[in-house]
N, CA, C and O of each residue as an XYZ file, in Angstrom:
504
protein
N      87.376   -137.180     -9.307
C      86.980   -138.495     -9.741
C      85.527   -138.711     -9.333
O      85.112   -138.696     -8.174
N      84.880   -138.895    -10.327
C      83.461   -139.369    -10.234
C      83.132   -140.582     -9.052
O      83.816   -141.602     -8.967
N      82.071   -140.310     -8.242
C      81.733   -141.516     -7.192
C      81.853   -143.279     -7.901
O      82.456   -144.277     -7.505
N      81.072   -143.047     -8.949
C      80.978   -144.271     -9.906
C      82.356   -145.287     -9.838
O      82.641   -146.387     -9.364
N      83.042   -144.169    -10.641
C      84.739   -144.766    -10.777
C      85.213   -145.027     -9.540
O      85.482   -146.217     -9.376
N      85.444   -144.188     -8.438
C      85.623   -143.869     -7.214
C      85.269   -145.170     -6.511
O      86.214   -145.758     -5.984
N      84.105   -145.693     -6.422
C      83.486   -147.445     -6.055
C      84.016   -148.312     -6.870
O      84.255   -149.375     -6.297
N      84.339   -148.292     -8.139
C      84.703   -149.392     -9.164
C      86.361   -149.611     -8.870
O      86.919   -150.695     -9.039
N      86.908   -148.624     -8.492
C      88.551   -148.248     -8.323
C      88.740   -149.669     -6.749
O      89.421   -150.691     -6.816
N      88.001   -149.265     -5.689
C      88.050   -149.690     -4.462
C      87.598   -151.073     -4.513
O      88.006   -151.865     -3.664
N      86.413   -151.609     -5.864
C      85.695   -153.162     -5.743
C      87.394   -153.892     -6.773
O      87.579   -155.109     -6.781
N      88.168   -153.152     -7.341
C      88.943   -153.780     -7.928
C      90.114   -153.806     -7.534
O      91.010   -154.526     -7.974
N      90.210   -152.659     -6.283
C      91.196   -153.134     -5.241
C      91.415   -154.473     -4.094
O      92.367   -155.200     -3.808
N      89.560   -154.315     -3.489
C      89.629   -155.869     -2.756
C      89.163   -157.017     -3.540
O      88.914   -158.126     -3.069
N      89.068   -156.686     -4.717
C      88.923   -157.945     -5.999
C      90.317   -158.699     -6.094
O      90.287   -159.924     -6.206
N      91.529   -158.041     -6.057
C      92.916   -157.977     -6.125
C      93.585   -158.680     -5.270
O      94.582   -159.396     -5.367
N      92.704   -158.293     -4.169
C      93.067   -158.940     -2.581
C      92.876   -160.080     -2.410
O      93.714   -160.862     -1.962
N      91.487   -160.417     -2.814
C      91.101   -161.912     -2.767
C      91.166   -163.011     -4.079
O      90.699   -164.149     -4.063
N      91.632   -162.577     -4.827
C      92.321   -163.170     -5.928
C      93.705   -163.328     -4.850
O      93.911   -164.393     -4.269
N      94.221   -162.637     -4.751
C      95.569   -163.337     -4.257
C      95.317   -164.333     -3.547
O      95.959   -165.369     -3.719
N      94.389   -164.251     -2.653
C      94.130   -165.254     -1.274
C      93.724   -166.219     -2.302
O      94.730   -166.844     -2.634
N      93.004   -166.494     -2.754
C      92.484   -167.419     -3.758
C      93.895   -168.687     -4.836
O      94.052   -169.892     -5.031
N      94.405   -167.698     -5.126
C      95.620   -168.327     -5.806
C      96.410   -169.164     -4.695
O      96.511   -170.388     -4.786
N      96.924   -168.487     -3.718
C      97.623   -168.821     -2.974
C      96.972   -169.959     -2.165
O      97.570   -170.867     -1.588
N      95.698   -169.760     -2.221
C      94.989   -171.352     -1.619
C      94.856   -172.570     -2.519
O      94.880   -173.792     -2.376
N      94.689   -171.600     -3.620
C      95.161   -173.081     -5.032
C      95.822   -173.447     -4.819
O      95.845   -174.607     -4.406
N      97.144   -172.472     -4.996
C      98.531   -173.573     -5.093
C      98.803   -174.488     -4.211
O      99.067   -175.659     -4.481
N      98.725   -173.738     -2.518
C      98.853   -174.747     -2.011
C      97.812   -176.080     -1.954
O      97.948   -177.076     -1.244
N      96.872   -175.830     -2.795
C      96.236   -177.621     -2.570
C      96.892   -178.038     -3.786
O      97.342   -179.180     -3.693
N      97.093   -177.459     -4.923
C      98.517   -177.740     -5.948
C      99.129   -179.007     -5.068
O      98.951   -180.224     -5.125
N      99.912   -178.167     -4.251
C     101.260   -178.667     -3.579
C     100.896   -179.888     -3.186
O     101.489   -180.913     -3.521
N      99.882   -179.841     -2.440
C      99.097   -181.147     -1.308
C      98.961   -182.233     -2.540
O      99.147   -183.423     -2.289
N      98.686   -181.875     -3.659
C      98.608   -183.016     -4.585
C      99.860   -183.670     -5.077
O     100.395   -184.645     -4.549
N     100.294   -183.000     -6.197
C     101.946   -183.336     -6.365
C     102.585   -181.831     -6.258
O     102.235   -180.691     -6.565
N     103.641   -182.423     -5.691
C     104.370   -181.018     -5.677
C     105.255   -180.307     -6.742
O     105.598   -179.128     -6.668
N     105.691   -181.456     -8.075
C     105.933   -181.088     -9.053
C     105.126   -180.223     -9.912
O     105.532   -179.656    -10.926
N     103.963   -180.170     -9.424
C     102.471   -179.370    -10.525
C     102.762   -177.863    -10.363
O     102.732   -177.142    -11.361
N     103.083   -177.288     -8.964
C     103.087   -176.054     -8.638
C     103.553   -175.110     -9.632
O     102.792   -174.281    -10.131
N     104.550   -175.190     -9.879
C     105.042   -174.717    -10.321
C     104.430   -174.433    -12.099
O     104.670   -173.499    -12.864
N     104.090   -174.927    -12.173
C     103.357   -175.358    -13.543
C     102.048   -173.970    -13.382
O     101.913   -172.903    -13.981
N     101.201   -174.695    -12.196
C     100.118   -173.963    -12.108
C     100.281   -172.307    -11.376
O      99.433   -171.423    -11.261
N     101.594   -172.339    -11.001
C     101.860   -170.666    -10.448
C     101.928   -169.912    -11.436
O     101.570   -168.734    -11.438
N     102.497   -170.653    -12.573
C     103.323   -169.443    -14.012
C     102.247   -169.487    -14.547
O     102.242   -168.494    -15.276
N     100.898   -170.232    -14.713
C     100.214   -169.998    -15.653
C      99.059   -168.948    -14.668
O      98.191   -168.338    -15.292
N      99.111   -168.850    -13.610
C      98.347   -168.013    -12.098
C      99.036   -166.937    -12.500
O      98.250   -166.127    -12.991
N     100.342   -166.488    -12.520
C     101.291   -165.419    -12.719
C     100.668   -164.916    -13.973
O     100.058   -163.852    -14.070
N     100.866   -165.729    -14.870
C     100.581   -165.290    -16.417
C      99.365   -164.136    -16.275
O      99.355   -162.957    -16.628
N      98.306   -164.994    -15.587
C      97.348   -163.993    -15.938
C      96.769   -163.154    -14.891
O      95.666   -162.624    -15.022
N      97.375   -163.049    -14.032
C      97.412   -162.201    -12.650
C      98.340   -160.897    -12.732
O      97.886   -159.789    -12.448
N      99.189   -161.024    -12.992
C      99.849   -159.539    -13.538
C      99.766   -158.530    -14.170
O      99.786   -157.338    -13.866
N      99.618   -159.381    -15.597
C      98.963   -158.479    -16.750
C      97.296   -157.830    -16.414
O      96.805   -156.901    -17.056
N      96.600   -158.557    -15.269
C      95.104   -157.869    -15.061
C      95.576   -156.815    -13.732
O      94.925   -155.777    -13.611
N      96.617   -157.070    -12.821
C      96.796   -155.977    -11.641
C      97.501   -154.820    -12.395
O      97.197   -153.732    -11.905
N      98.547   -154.717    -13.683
C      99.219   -153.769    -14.575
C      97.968   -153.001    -15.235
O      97.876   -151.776    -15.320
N      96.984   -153.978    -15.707
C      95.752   -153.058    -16.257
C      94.823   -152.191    -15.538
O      94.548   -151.041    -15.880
N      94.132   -153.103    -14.034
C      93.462   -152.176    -13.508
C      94.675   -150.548    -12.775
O      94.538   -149.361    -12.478
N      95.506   -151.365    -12.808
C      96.878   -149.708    -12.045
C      96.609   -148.794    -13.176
O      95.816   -147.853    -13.143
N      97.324   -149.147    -14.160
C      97.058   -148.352    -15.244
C      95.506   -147.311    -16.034
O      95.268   -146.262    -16.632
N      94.843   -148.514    -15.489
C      92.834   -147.502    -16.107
C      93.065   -147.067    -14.463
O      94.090   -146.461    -14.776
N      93.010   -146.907    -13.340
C      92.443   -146.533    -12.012
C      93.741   -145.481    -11.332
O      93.429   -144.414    -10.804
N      95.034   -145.881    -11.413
C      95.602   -144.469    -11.082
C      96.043   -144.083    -12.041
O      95.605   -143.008    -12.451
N      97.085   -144.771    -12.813
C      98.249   -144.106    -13.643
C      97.153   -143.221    -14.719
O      97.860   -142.462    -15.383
N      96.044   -143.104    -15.013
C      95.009   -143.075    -16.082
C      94.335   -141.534    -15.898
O      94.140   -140.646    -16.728
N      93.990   -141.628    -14.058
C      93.295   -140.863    -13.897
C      92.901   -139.479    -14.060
O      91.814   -139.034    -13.689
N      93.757   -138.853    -14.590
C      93.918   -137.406    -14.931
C      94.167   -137.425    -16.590
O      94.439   -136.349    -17.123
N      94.090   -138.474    -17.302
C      93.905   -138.157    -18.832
C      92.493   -138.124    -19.071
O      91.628   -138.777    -18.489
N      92.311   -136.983    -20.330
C      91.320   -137.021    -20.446
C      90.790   -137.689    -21.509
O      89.572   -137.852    -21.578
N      91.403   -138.027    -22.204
C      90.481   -139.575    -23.176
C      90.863   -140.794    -22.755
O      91.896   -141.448    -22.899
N      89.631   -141.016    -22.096
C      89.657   -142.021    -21.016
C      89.611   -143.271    -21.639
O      90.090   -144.234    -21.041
N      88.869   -143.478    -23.279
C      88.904   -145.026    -24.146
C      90.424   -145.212    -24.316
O      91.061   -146.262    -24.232
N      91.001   -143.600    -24.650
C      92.808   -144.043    -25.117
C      93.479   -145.245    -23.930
O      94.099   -146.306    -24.008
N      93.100   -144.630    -23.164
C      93.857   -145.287    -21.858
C      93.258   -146.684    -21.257
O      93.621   -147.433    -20.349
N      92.241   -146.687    -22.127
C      91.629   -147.913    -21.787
C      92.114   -148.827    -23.086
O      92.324   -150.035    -22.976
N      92.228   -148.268    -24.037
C      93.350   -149.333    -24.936
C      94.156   -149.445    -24.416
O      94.253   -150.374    -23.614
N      95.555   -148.173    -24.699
C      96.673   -148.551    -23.966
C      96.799   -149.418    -22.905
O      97.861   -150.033    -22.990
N      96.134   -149.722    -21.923
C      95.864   -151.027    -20.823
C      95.211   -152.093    -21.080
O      95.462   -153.131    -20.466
N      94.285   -152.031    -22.003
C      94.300   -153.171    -22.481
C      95.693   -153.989    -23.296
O      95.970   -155.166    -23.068
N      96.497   -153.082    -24.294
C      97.399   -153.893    -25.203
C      98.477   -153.871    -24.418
O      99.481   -154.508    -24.738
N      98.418   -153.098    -23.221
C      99.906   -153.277    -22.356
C      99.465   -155.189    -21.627
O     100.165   -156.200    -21.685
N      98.102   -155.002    -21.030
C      97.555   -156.678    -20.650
C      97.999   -157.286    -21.906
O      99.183   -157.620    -21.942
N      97.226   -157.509    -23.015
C      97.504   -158.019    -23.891
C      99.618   -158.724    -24.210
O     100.102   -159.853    -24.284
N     100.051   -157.707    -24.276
C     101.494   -157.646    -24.495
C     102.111   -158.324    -23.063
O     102.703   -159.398    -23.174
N     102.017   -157.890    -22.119
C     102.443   -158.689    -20.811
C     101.935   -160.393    -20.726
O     102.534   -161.437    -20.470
N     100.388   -160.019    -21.115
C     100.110   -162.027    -20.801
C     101.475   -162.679    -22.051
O     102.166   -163.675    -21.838
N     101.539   -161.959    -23.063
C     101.818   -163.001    -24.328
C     103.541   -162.891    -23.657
O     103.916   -164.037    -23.411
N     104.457   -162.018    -23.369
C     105.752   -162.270    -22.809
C     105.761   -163.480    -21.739
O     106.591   -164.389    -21.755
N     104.625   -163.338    -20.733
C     104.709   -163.821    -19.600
C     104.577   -165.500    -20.308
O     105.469   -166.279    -19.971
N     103.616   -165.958    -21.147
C     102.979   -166.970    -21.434
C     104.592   -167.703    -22.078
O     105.234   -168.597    -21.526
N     104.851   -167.173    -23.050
C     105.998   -167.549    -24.060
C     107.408   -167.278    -23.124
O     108.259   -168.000    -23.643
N     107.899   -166.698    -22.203
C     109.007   -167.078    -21.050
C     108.668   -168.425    -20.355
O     109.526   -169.236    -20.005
N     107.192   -168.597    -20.173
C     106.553   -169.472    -19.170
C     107.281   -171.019    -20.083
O     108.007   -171.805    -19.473
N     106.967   -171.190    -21.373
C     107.109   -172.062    -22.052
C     108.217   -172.651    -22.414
O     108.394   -173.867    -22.490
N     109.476   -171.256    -22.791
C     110.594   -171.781    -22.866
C     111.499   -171.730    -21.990
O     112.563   -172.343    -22.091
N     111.044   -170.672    -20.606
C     111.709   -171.133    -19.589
C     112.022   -172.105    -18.582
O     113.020   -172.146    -17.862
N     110.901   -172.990    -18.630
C     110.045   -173.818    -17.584
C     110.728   -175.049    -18.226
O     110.101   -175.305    -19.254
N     111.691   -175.869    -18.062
C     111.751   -177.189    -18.782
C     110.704   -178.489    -18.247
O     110.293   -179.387    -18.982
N     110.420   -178.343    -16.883
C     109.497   -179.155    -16.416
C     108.387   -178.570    -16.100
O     108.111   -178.647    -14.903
N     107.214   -177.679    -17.151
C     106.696   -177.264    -17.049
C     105.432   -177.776    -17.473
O     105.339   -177.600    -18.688
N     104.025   -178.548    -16.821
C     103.127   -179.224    -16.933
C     102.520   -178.381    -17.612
O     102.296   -177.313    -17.043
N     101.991   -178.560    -19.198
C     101.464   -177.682    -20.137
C      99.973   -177.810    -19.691
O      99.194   -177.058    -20.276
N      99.446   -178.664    -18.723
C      97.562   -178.869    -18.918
C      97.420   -177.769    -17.735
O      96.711   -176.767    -17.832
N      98.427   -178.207    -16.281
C      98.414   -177.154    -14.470
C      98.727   -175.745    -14.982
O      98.185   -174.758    -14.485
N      99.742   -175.657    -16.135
C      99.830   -174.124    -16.288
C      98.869   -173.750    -17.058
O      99.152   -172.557    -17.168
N      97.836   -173.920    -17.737
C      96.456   -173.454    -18.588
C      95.411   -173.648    -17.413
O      94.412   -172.928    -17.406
N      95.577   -174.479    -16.540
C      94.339   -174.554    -15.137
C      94.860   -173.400    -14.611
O      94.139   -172.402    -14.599
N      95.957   -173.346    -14.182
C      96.677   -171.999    -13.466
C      96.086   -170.888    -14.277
O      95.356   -170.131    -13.637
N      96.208   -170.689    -15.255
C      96.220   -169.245    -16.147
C      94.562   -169.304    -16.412
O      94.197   -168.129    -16.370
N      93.448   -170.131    -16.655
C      92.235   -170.127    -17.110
C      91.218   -170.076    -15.422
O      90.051   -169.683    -15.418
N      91.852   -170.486    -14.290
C      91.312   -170.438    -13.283
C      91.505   -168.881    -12.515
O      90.696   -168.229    -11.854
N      92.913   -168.592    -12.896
C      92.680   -166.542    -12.526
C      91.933   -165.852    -13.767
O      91.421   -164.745    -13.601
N      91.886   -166.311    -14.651
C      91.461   -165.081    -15.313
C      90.161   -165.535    -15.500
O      89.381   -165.005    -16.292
N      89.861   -166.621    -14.711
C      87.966   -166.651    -14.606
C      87.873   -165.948    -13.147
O      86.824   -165.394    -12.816
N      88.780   -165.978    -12.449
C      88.799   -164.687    -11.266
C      88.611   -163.560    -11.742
O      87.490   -163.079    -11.579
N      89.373   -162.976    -12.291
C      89.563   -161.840    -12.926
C      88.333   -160.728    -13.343
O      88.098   -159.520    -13.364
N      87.618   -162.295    -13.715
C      86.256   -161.762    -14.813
C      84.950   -161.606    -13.009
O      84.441   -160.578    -12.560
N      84.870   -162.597    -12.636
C      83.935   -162.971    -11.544
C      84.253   -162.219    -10.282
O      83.505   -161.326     -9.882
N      84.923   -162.430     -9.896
C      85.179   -161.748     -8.410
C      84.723   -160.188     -8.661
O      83.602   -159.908     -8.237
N      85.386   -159.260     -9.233
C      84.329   -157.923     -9.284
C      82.852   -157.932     -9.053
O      82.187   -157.234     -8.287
N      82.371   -159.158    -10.128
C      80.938   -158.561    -10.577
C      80.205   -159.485     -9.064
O      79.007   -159.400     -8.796
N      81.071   -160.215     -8.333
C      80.411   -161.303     -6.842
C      80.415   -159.681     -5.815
O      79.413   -159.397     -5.158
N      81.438   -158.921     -5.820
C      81.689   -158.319     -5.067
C      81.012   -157.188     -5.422
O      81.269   -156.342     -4.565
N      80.183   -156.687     -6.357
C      79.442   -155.470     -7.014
C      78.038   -155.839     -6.169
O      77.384   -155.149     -5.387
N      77.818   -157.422     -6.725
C      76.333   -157.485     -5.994
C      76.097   -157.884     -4.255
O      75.153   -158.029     -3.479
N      77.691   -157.953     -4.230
C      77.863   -158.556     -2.487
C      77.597   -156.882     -1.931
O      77.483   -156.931     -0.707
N      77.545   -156.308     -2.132
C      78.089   -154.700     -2.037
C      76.851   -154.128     -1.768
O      76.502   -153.588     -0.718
N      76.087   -154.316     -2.991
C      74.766   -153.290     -3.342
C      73.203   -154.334     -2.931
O      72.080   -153.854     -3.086
C-alpha cells in the first residue's frame, strides 16, 4: 500500500473517531433540549453515519488488494448510496414519532462531518 493511501486510510480512521464523539455530544444536547427529539435526530445521525463507515471499510480494507481501484470505488459508493436510502425509508416508516425536521438536522449535520472532518484533520496534520 502506497504511503499516500496508507495516511488517507489512518486520517479516515480518527475522522471516524471523532465523528462519533461529535454525534454523541449532539445527541446528548438533543436530549438536554427535549428528549422526545433524540430519537428523531439519532436515525437521521445513523442514516448517514453508517453508510460513510461501510464505504470508507470497503475503499480502505475490504478494497485493498483489488486491482481496479475506480471499480471498488463505485461498488462503495452504490453500496453508501443503497444503505443511506434503506436506512432513510426504515427511518420513516419505522419511527411513528419520528420528528421529520431533528432527523434531516441529524442526517445533514453528519454528513457535513463526513465531508469536513477529513479535510480539518489533513490540514491539522500537515
Amino acid at each position: 500500500m502506497s504511503a499516500v493511501i496508507n495516511r488517507a486510510k489512518h486520517r479516515y480512521i480518527k475522522a471516524i473517531k471523532w465523528e462519533m464523539a461529535i454525534i454523541f455530544l449532539s445527541f446528548l444536547a438533543v436530549i438536554t433540549v427535549q428528549s422526545e427529539l433524540n430519537v428523531s435526530f439519532l436515525a437521521g445521525a445513523i442514516s448517514s453515519f453508517l453508510p460513510h463507515c461501510v464505504f470508507v471499510y470497503w475503499i480502505f480494507f475490504k478494497s485493498a488488494k483489488v486491482q481496479q481501484k475506480m471499480t471498488a470505488f463505485y461498488w462503495g459508493e452504490g453500496m453508501k448510496w443503497l444503505m443511506t436510502m434503506v436506512l432513510i425509508i426504515l427511518s420513516l416508516t419505522l419511527l411513528p414519532a419520528l420528528k421529520v425536521l431533528f432527523f434531516f438536522a441529524g442526517y445533514f449535520v453528519t454528513l457535513l462531518l463526513n465531508i469536513v472532518l477529513p479535510v480539518m484533520l489533513e490540514r491539522h496534520t500537515t
